[in-house]
Amino acid sequence: MNKFSAQDIALKPCFRSETLHSFTHIPVPSEKICRVRGENLCFPPINDTRPYTIASFVNSVDGRLAFNDKPSAFYIAAKNMYAGNGSTADFWMLNALRCVADAALIGGNSMATDADYLMTVLDDDLQRDRISAGLHEHPLNIIMSLDCTDVPLEHELLKQSTVPRLLVTSPKGYAHIKAHLKIPYKLLEKDTPCDLFKAEKELPVFISGTDALTDVKEIMHFLRKNGIKLLLIEAPGYAHYLITQGMMDEFFLNRSGIYVGGNDTMVFGKHTKGFKADVHPHMKLLSFDIYNEFFTFGRYQFMYDDII
């Protein structure tokens, strides 16, 4: 656990949208969150079709998610030499969103940047608030991969059983893990209710779609049916994919006051084509906070009127 001083990372609230008045769902009431942000994290009522999806990313002023020599997104915050505790506030914000989420999702490429990557709450105060609110001790850790060739199969996240985890992939991905995965696993049926938070020595695996493609609607329905209301996306590539499907609800987008540039650095949807001028989602600013002149914190809601 890390010690986060609310005084050291407190943000200066600059803007709040009236839309937030209709956000009545507070998953985890928290004095710590209120002290840092000035208010609890609240969300719209959750429907029964799919989880409400949120994502947390930090980028440079020119929209880069990583340096070309340091693929981990954490360096965009950590290498801001003028940020002060702004980079700590950025990391704490990720923990606050993990605190309120039922599950968090990561991709294979992100796993490869950190051999010990676990999506847990690393703030003692937030962890106590999470338990007091009746949420499970840890968010369900979901590993999402189309064909599993990008997933480091010896990763600690897969081998451990303290933190609940779930591997989601396509039939082609299942063929890959059958051939290469060396730890025990079990298949979950889409129509059979299951306890995704039960401590399992066997790695739970959910197969969806056909060939090397997954069925995102089927996956989201499966998660929601099994108790996942709020889903945190920590994989930039999958977040972009959800946007193309009209299924990404919010971005918590923190801006680190550095410039990266170049065409060899990570951006959203780097390996796909962009939206067209007449067909694209819009983003409504829900809140805007400042830590200092070198670090800002924005919260945006996606609007898909033009593409759905």
mmCIF file of C-alpha atoms in Angstrom:
data_model
loop_
_atom_site.group_PDB
_atom_site.id
_atom_site.type_symbol
_atom_site.label_atom_id
_atom_site.label_comp_id
_atom_site.label_asym_id
_atom_site.label_seq_id
_atom_site.Cartn_x
_atom_site.Cartn_y
_atom_site.Cartn_z
ATOM 1 C CA MET A 1 0.000 0.000 0.000
ATOM 2 C CA ASN A 2 1.077 3.581 -0.669
ATOM 3 C CA LYS A 3 0.494 6.514 1.634
ATOM 4 C CA PHE A 4 -1.273 9.324 -0.208
ATOM 5 C CA SER A 5 -1.677 12.616 1.634
ATOM 6 C CA ALA A 6 -4.930 14.265 0.548
ATOM 7 C CA GLN A 7 -3.409 17.658 1.314
ATOM 8 C CA ASP A 8 -0.418 17.012 -0.970
ATOM 9 C CA ILE A 9 -2.506 15.908 -3.970
ATOM 10 C CA ALA A 10 -5.605 18.095 -3.549
ATOM 11 C CA LEU A 11 -6.981 19.413 -6.844
ATOM 12 C CA LYS A 12 -8.425 22.843 -7.530
ATOM 13 C CA PRO A 13 -11.946 22.423 -8.969
ATOM 14 C CA CYS A 14 -12.452 24.779 -11.925
ATOM 15 C CA PHE A 15 -15.586 23.513 -13.687
ATOM 16 C CA ARG A 16 -18.534 21.216 -13.041
ATOM 17 C CA SER A 17 -21.173 20.452 -15.687
ATOM 18 C CA GLU A 18 -24.855 20.556 -14.796
ATOM 19 C CA THR A 19 -25.017 17.031 -16.248
ATOM 20 C CA LEU A 20 -23.437 15.778 -13.035
ATOM 21 C CA HIS A 21 -26.659 16.677 -11.163
ATOM 22 C CA SER A 22 -28.279 13.642 -12.809
ATOM 23 C CA PHE A 23 -25.438 11.332 -11.755
ATOM 24 C CA THR A 24 -26.969 9.817 -8.637
ATOM 25 C CA HIS A 25 -25.022 6.552 -8.347
ATOM 26 C CA ILE A 26 -22.177 6.801 -5.806
ATOM 27 C CA PRO A 27 -20.502 3.357 -5.681
ATOM 28 C CA VAL A 28 -18.147 4.278 -2.815
ATOM 29 C CA PRO A 29 -18.814 7.280 -0.557
ATOM 30 C CA SER A 30 -15.339 8.441 0.459
ATOM 31 C CA GLU A 31 -14.099 11.306 2.599
ATOM 32 C CA LYS A 32 -10.664 10.932 0.948
ATOM 33 C CA ILE A 33 -12.097 11.340 -2.539
ATOM 34 C CA CYS A 34 -14.043 14.393 -1.401
ATOM 35 C CA ARG A 35 -10.944 15.944 0.146
ATOM 36 C CA VAL A 36 -8.930 15.522 -3.058
ATOM 37 C CA ARG A 37 -11.618 16.271 -5.672
ATOM 38 C CA GLY A 38 -14.112 18.324 -3.689
ATOM 39 C CA GLU A 39 -16.855 15.719 -4.288
ATOM 40 C CA ASN A 40 -17.508 11.995 -4.495
ATOM 41 C CA LEU A 41 -17.215 10.094 -7.758
ATOM 42 C CA CYS A 42 -20.779 9.729 -9.006
ATOM 43 C CA PHE A 43 -22.211 8.106 -12.122
ATOM 44 C CA PRO A 44 -25.531 7.705 -13.950
ATOM 45 C CA PRO A 45 -27.830 4.859 -12.897
ATOM 46 C CA ILE A 46 -26.440 1.602 -14.350
ATOM 47 C CA ASN A 47 -28.621 -0.328 -16.800
ATOM 48 C CA ASP A 48 -28.974 -4.113 -17.040
ATOM 49 C CA THR A 49 -27.571 -4.467 -20.565
ATOM 50 C CA ARG A 50 -23.863 -3.781 -20.033
ATOM 51 C CA PRO A 51 -21.479 -2.237 -17.508
ATOM 52 C CA TYR A 52 -20.916 1.505 -17.467
ATOM 53 C CA THR A 53 -17.411 1.923 -18.883
ATOM 54 C CA ILE A 54 -14.859 4.462 -17.714
ATOM 55 C CA ALA A 55 -11.173 4.855 -18.538
ATOM 56 C CA SER A 56 -8.269 6.708 -16.951
ATOM 57 C CA PHE A 57 -5.286 7.862 -19.007
ATOM 58 C CA VAL A 58 -2.587 10.490 -18.762
ATOM 59 C CA ASN A 59 -1.238 12.057 -21.938
ATOM 60 C CA SER A 60 1.150 14.794 -23.010
ATOM 61 C CA VAL A 61 -0.049 18.188 -24.217
ATOM 62 C CA ASP A 62 0.197 16.876 -27.787
ATOM 63 C CA GLY A 63 -1.838 13.771 -26.981
ATOM 64 C CA ARG A 64 0.920 11.145 -26.632
ATOM 65 C CA LEU A 65 0.403 8.259 -24.229
ATOM 66 C CA ALA A 66 4.042 7.144 -23.975
ATOM 67 C CA PHE A 67 7.591 7.995 -25.016
ATOM 68 C CA ASN A 68 9.094 5.997 -27.856
ATOM 69 C CA ASP A 69 11.846 4.632 -25.574
ATOM 70 C CA LYS A 70 9.580 4.074 -22.552
ATOM 71 C CA PRO A 71 6.366 2.267 -23.630
ATOM 72 C CA SER A 72 4.801 2.416 -20.168
ATOM 73 C CA ALA A 73 2.197 5.179 -19.887
ATOM 74 C CA PHE A 74 3.320 5.928 -16.315
ATOM 75 C CA TYR A 75 6.397 7.785 -17.617
ATOM 76 C CA ILE A 76 4.257 10.537 -19.186
ATOM 77 C CA ALA A 77 3.464 11.572 -15.629
ATOM 78 C CA ALA A 78 6.661 10.485 -13.890
ATOM 79 C CA LYS A 79 9.010 12.317 -16.285
ATOM 80 C CA ASN A 80 7.229 15.648 -15.861
ATOM 81 C CA MET A 81 9.981 17.351 -13.855
ATOM 82 C CA TYR A 82 7.818 20.361 -12.969
ATOM 83 C CA ALA A 83 4.734 18.419 -11.892
ATOM 84 C CA GLY A 84 5.552 18.254 -8.197
ATOM 85 C CA ASN A 85 2.949 15.968 -6.679
ATOM 86 C CA GLY A 86 0.864 16.229 -9.852
ATOM 87 C CA SER A 87 2.161 12.863 -11.033
ATOM 88 C CA THR A 88 1.260 11.384 -7.638
ATOM 89 C CA ALA A 89 -2.225 12.870 -7.970
ATOM 90 C CA ASP A 90 -2.498 11.233 -11.388
ATOM 91 C CA PHE A 91 -1.587 7.812 -9.959
ATOM 92 C CA TRP A 92 -3.949 8.355 -7.028
ATOM 93 C CA MET A 93 -6.778 9.189 -9.461
ATOM 94 C CA LEU A 94 -6.296 5.811 -11.119
ATOM 95 C CA ASN A 95 -6.538 4.204 -7.686
ATOM 96 C CA ALA A 96 -9.698 6.168 -6.905
ATOM 97 C CA LEU A 97 -11.317 4.798 -10.065
ATOM 98 C CA ARG A 98 -10.163 1.277 -9.198
ATOM 99 C CA CYS A 99 -11.735 1.860 -5.787
ATOM 100 C CA VAL A 100 -15.200 2.494 -7.228
ATOM 101 C CA ALA A 101 -15.040 -0.048 -10.092
ATOM 102 C CA ASP A 102 -16.299 -3.620 -9.928
ATOM 103 C CA ALA A 103 -13.744 -4.696 -12.525
ATOM 104 C CA ALA A 104 -10.707 -3.339 -14.370
ATOM 105 C CA LEU A 105 -9.542 -4.405 -17.823
ATOM 106 C CA ILE A 106 -6.058 -4.592 -19.294
ATOM 107 C CA GLY A 107 -4.613 -5.810 -22.603
ATOM 108 C CA GLY A 108 -1.640 -8.039 -23.268
ATOM 109 C CA ASN A 109 0.612 -5.219 -24.463
ATOM 110 C CA SER A 110 0.045 -3.263 -21.255
ATOM 111 C CA MET A 111 0.784 -6.385 -19.186
ATOM 112 C CA ALA A 112 4.094 -6.793 -20.985
ATOM 113 C CA THR A 113 5.330 -3.414 -19.713
ATOM 114 C CA ASP A 114 5.109 -4.527 -16.059
ATOM 115 C CA ALA A 115 5.714 -8.095 -14.882
ATOM 116 C CA ASP A 116 3.897 -7.402 -11.575
ATOM 117 C CA TYR A 117 0.907 -5.481 -12.966
ATOM 118 C CA LEU A 118 -2.140 -6.019 -10.739
ATOM 119 C CA MET A 119 -5.171 -3.726 -10.820
ATOM 120 C CA THR A 120 -5.764 -3.259 -7.097
ATOM 121 C CA VAL A 121 -6.366 -0.268 -4.826
ATOM 122 C CA LEU A 122 -3.052 0.936 -3.385
ATOM 123 C CA ASP A 123 -4.405 3.584 -1.008
ATOM 124 C CA ASP A 124 -5.241 2.340 2.512
ATOM 125 C CA ASP A 125 -8.024 4.888 2.987
ATOM 126 C CA LEU A 126 -9.665 4.106 -0.350
ATOM 127 C CA GLN A 127 -9.420 0.372 0.278
ATOM 128 C CA ARG A 128 -11.243 0.757 3.598
ATOM 129 C CA ASP A 129 -13.902 2.882 1.899
ATOM 130 C CA ARG A 130 -14.341 0.236 -0.805
ATOM 131 C CA ILE A 131 -14.880 -2.539 1.733
ATOM 132 C CA SER A 132 -17.229 -0.365 3.807
ATOM 133 C CA ALA A 133 -19.342 0.270 0.700
ATOM 134 C CA GLY A 134 -19.838 -3.466 0.246
ATOM 135 C CA LEU A 135 -17.689 -3.946 -2.847
ATOM 136 C CA HIS A 136 -15.418 -6.961 -3.196
ATOM 137 C CA GLU A 137 -11.921 -6.593 -1.759
ATOM 138 C CA HIS A 138 -10.333 -6.279 -5.208
ATOM 139 C CA PRO A 139 -11.739 -5.377 -8.614
ATOM 140 C CA LEU A 140 -12.032 -8.311 -10.983
ATOM 141 C CA ASN A 141 -8.912 -8.144 -13.189
ATOM 142 C CA ILE A 142 -9.916 -8.812 -16.805
ATOM 143 C CA ILE A 143 -7.289 -9.634 -19.427
ATOM 144 C CA MET A 144 -8.662 -8.923 -22.909
ATOM 145 C CA SER A 145 -6.964 -10.280 -26.034
ATOM 146 C CA LEU A 146 -8.095 -11.164 -29.537
ATOM 147 C CA ASP A 147 -5.694 -14.048 -30.096
ATOM 148 C CA CYS A 148 -3.615 -14.195 -26.867
ATOM 149 C CA THR A 149 -0.312 -13.976 -28.752
ATOM 150 C CA ASP A 150 0.260 -10.610 -27.057
ATOM 151 C CA VAL A 151 -0.405 -11.945 -23.541
ATOM 152 C CA PRO A 152 2.707 -12.854 -21.509
ATOM 153 C CA LEU A 153 1.503 -16.269 -20.333
ATOM 154 C CA GLU A 154 4.012 -16.394 -17.449
ATOM 155 C CA HIS A 155 2.729 -13.106 -16.017
ATOM 156 C CA GLU A 156 2.068 -12.999 -12.277
ATOM 157 C CA LEU A 157 -1.485 -11.753 -12.828
ATOM 158 C CA LEU A 158 -2.394 -15.050 -14.491
ATOM 159 C CA LYS A 159 -0.616 -17.300 -11.980
ATOM 160 C CA GLN A 160 -1.792 -15.721 -8.725
ATOM 161 C CA SER A 161 -5.267 -16.347 -7.273
ATOM 162 C CA THR A 162 -5.534 -13.715 -4.524
ATOM 163 C CA VAL A 163 -6.888 -11.107 -6.927
ATOM 164 C CA PRO A 164 -9.813 -12.440 -9.015
ATOM 165 C CA ARG A 165 -8.962 -12.545 -12.704
ATOM 166 C CA LEU A 166 -10.610 -13.481 -15.979
ATOM 167 C CA LEU A 167 -9.085 -14.039 -19.415
ATOM 168 C CA VAL A 168 -11.380 -13.095 -22.310
ATOM 169 C CA THR A 169 -10.440 -14.106 -25.836
ATOM 170 C CA SER A 170 -11.631 -15.449 -29.188
ATOM 171 C CA PRO A 171 -11.701 -19.098 -30.384
ATOM 172 C CA LYS A 172 -8.311 -18.489 -32.031
ATOM 173 C CA GLY A 173 -6.990 -17.125 -28.737
ATOM 174 C CA TYR A 174 -8.285 -20.206 -26.957
ATOM 175 C CA ALA A 175 -6.369 -22.425 -29.391
ATOM 176 C CA HIS A 176 -3.224 -20.460 -28.507
ATOM 177 C CA ILE A 177 -3.615 -20.871 -24.750
ATOM 178 C CA LYS A 178 -4.466 -24.571 -25.105
ATOM 179 C CA ALA A 179 -1.135 -24.995 -26.827
ATOM 180 C CA HIS A 180 1.007 -22.709 -24.668
ATOM 181 C CA LEU A 181 -0.577 -21.927 -21.263
ATOM 182 C CA LYS A 182 1.117 -23.957 -18.537
ATOM 183 C CA ILE A 183 -1.225 -23.204 -15.631
ATOM 184 C CA PRO A 184 -4.628 -24.835 -14.963
ATOM 185 C CA TYR A 185 -7.655 -23.039 -16.406
ATOM 186 C CA LYS A 186 -11.390 -23.549 -16.746
ATOM 187 C CA LEU A 187 -13.925 -22.376 -19.328
ATOM 188 C CA LEU A 188 -16.942 -20.290 -18.347
ATOM 189 C CA GLU A 189 -20.268 -20.714 -20.150
ATOM 190 C CA LYS A 190 -22.015 -17.557 -21.315
ATOM 191 C CA ASP A 191 -25.474 -18.740 -20.177
ATOM 192 C CA THR A 192 -24.394 -20.148 -16.801
ATOM 193 C CA PRO A 193 -24.287 -17.716 -13.850
ATOM 194 C CA CYS A 194 -20.914 -17.678 -12.127
ATOM 195 C CA ASP A 195 -19.139 -15.977 -9.241
ATOM 196 C CA LEU A 196 -16.412 -13.990 -10.957
ATOM 197 C CA PHE A 197 -14.949 -12.901 -7.603
ATOM 198 C CA LYS A 198 -14.443 -16.381 -6.164
ATOM 199 C CA ALA A 199 -10.817 -17.219 -5.423
ATOM 200 C CA GLU A 200 -9.865 -19.785 -8.063
ATOM 201 C CA LYS A 201 -6.571 -21.629 -8.534
ATOM 202 C CA GLU A 202 -7.688 -22.319 -12.090
ATOM 203 C CA LEU A 203 -7.643 -19.327 -14.432
ATOM 204 C CA PRO A 204 -11.226 -18.575 -15.569
ATOM 205 C CA VAL A 205 -11.439 -18.189 -19.360
ATOM 206 C CA PHE A 206 -14.363 -16.815 -21.360
ATOM 207 C CA ILE A 207 -14.426 -17.455 -25.101
ATOM 208 C CA SER A 208 -16.439 -15.183 -27.353
ATOM 209 C CA GLY A 209 -16.933 -14.544 -31.053
ATOM 210 C CA THR A 210 -15.604 -16.391 -34.085
ATOM 211 C CA ASP A 211 -12.105 -17.088 -35.408
ATOM 212 C CA ALA A 212 -9.834 -14.263 -34.117
ATOM 213 C CA LEU A 213 -12.655 -11.813 -33.335
ATOM 214 C CA THR A 214 -14.526 -11.443 -30.069
ATOM 215 C CA ASP A 215 -18.177 -10.387 -29.705
ATOM 216 C CA VAL A 216 -18.063 -7.244 -27.566
ATOM 217 C CA LYS A 217 -21.831 -7.166 -26.962
ATOM 218 C CA GLU A 218 -21.762 -10.759 -25.753
ATOM 219 C CA ILE A 219 -18.807 -10.019 -23.477
ATOM 220 C CA MET A 220 -20.412 -6.935 -21.957
ATOM 221 C CA HIS A 221 -23.709 -8.761 -21.437
ATOM 222 C CA PHE A 222 -21.879 -11.644 -19.753
ATOM 223 C CA LEU A 223 -20.061 -9.273 -17.389
ATOM 224 C CA ARG A 224 -23.173 -7.302 -16.504
ATOM 225 C CA LYS A 225 -25.229 -10.449 -15.940
ATOM 226 C CA ASN A 226 -22.580 -11.613 -13.473
ATOM 227 C CA GLY A 227 -22.511 -8.497 -11.344
ATOM 228 C CA ILE A 228 -20.146 -6.070 -13.084
ATOM 229 C CA LYS A 229 -21.801 -2.646 -12.987
ATOM 230 C CA LEU A 230 -18.833 -0.289 -13.365
ATOM 231 C CA LEU A 231 -15.920 -1.334 -15.593
ATOM 232 C CA LEU A 232 -12.592 0.523 -15.635
ATOM 233 C CA ILE A 233 -10.617 0.253 -18.873
ATOM 234 C CA GLU A 234 -6.826 0.539 -18.457
ATOM 235 C CA ALA A 235 -5.971 -0.570 -22.012
ATOM 236 C CA PRO A 236 -5.772 2.339 -24.508
ATOM 237 C CA GLY A 237 -6.244 0.052 -27.507
ATOM 238 C CA TYR A 238 -9.396 -1.546 -26.150
ATOM 239 C CA ALA A 239 -10.723 1.807 -24.993
ATOM 240 C CA HIS A 240 -10.444 3.050 -28.571
ATOM 241 C CA TYR A 241 -12.157 -0.086 -29.849
ATOM 242 C CA LEU A 242 -15.062 0.479 -27.444
ATOM 243 C CA ILE A 243 -15.356 4.038 -28.769
ATOM 244 C CA THR A 244 -15.716 2.693 -32.308
ATOM 245 C CA GLN A 245 -18.542 0.502 -31.013
ATOM 246 C CA GLY A 246 -20.245 3.328 -29.110
ATOM 247 C CA MET A 247 -19.627 1.520 -25.820
ATOM 248 C CA MET A 248 -17.076 3.751 -24.068
ATOM 249 C CA ASP A 249 -18.932 6.032 -21.648
ATOM 250 C CA GLU A 250 -16.307 8.258 -20.013
ATOM 251 C CA PHE A 251 -12.654 9.269 -20.137
ATOM 252 C CA PHE A 252 -10.849 10.616 -17.099
ATOM 253 C CA LEU A 253 -8.093 12.282 -19.107
ATOM 254 C CA ASN A 254 -5.189 13.826 -17.205
ATOM 255 C CA ARG A 255 -2.825 16.162 -19.018
ATOM 256 C CA SER A 256 0.875 16.221 -18.179
ATOM 257 C CA GLY A 257 2.607 19.447 -19.221
ATOM 258 C CA ILE A 258 5.200 17.896 -21.512
ATOM 259 C CA TYR A 259 5.587 17.651 -25.290
ATOM 260 C CA VAL A 260 6.567 14.367 -26.979
ATOM 261 C CA GLY A 261 5.825 14.643 -30.703
ATOM 262 C CA GLY A 262 6.823 12.197 -33.439
ATOM 263 C CA ASN A 263 4.973 9.486 -35.324
ATOM 264 C CA ASP A 264 6.616 6.641 -33.400
ATOM 265 C CA THR A 265 4.848 7.240 -30.100
ATOM 266 C CA MET A 266 1.620 5.806 -28.735
ATOM 267 C CA VAL A 267 -1.671 7.581 -29.450
ATOM 268 C CA PHE A 268 -5.251 6.354 -29.236
ATOM 269 C CA GLY A 269 -6.104 4.091 -32.140
ATOM 270 C CA LYS A 270 -2.587 4.258 -33.575
ATOM 271 C CA HIS A 271 -3.033 1.112 -35.679
ATOM 272 C CA THR A 272 -6.546 1.912 -36.943
ATOM 273 C CA LYS A 273 -8.099 4.538 -39.179
ATOM 274 C CA GLY A 274 -9.507 7.694 -37.602
ATOM 275 C CA PHE A 275 -13.104 8.870 -37.653
ATOM 276 C CA LYS A 276 -14.366 10.961 -40.575
ATOM 277 C CA ALA A 277 -15.213 14.665 -40.447
ATOM 278 C CA ASP A 278 -18.959 14.013 -40.718
ATOM 279 C CA VAL A 279 -19.120 10.870 -38.549
ATOM 280 C CA HIS A 280 -17.412 10.921 -35.160
ATOM 281 C CA PRO A 281 -18.208 10.902 -31.439
ATOM 282 C CA HIS A 282 -18.224 14.070 -29.361
ATOM 283 C CA MET A 283 -16.951 14.538 -25.819
ATOM 284 C CA LYS A 284 -18.736 16.625 -23.211
ATOM 285 C CA LEU A 285 -16.596 18.090 -20.439
ATOM 286 C CA LEU A 286 -18.052 16.990 -17.080
ATOM 287 C CA SER A 287 -15.393 18.406 -14.793
ATOM 288 C CA PHE A 288 -12.021 20.115 -14.956
ATOM 289 C CA ASP A 289 -9.491 20.380 -12.137
ATOM 290 C CA ILE A 290 -5.963 21.788 -11.871
ATOM 291 C CA TYR A 291 -3.139 20.546 -9.704
ATOM 292 C CA ASN A 292 -0.618 23.158 -10.878
ATOM 293 C CA GLU A 293 0.538 24.830 -14.078
ATOM 294 C CA PHE A 294 1.914 21.507 -15.331
ATOM 295 C CA PHE A 295 -0.880 19.035 -14.543
ATOM 296 C CA THR A 296 -4.620 19.172 -15.195
ATOM 297 C CA PHE A 297 -7.454 16.682 -14.756
ATOM 298 C CA GLY A 298 -10.428 16.437 -17.117
ATOM 299 C CA ARG A 299 -13.474 14.188 -17.077
ATOM 300 C CA TYR A 300 -15.364 13.696 -20.355
ATOM 301 C CA GLN A 301 -18.569 11.937 -21.364
ATOM 302 C CA PHE A 302 -18.813 10.431 -24.849
ATOM 303 C CA MET A 303 -21.735 11.281 -27.126
ATOM 304 C CA TYR A 304 -22.427 9.024 -30.108
ATOM 305 C CA ASP A 305 -25.381 10.626 -31.862
ATOM 306 C CA ASP A 306 -23.561 10.713 -35.222
ATOM 307 C CA ILE A 307 -22.267 7.134 -35.291
ATOM 308 C CA ILE A 308 -24.972 4.973 -33.702
#
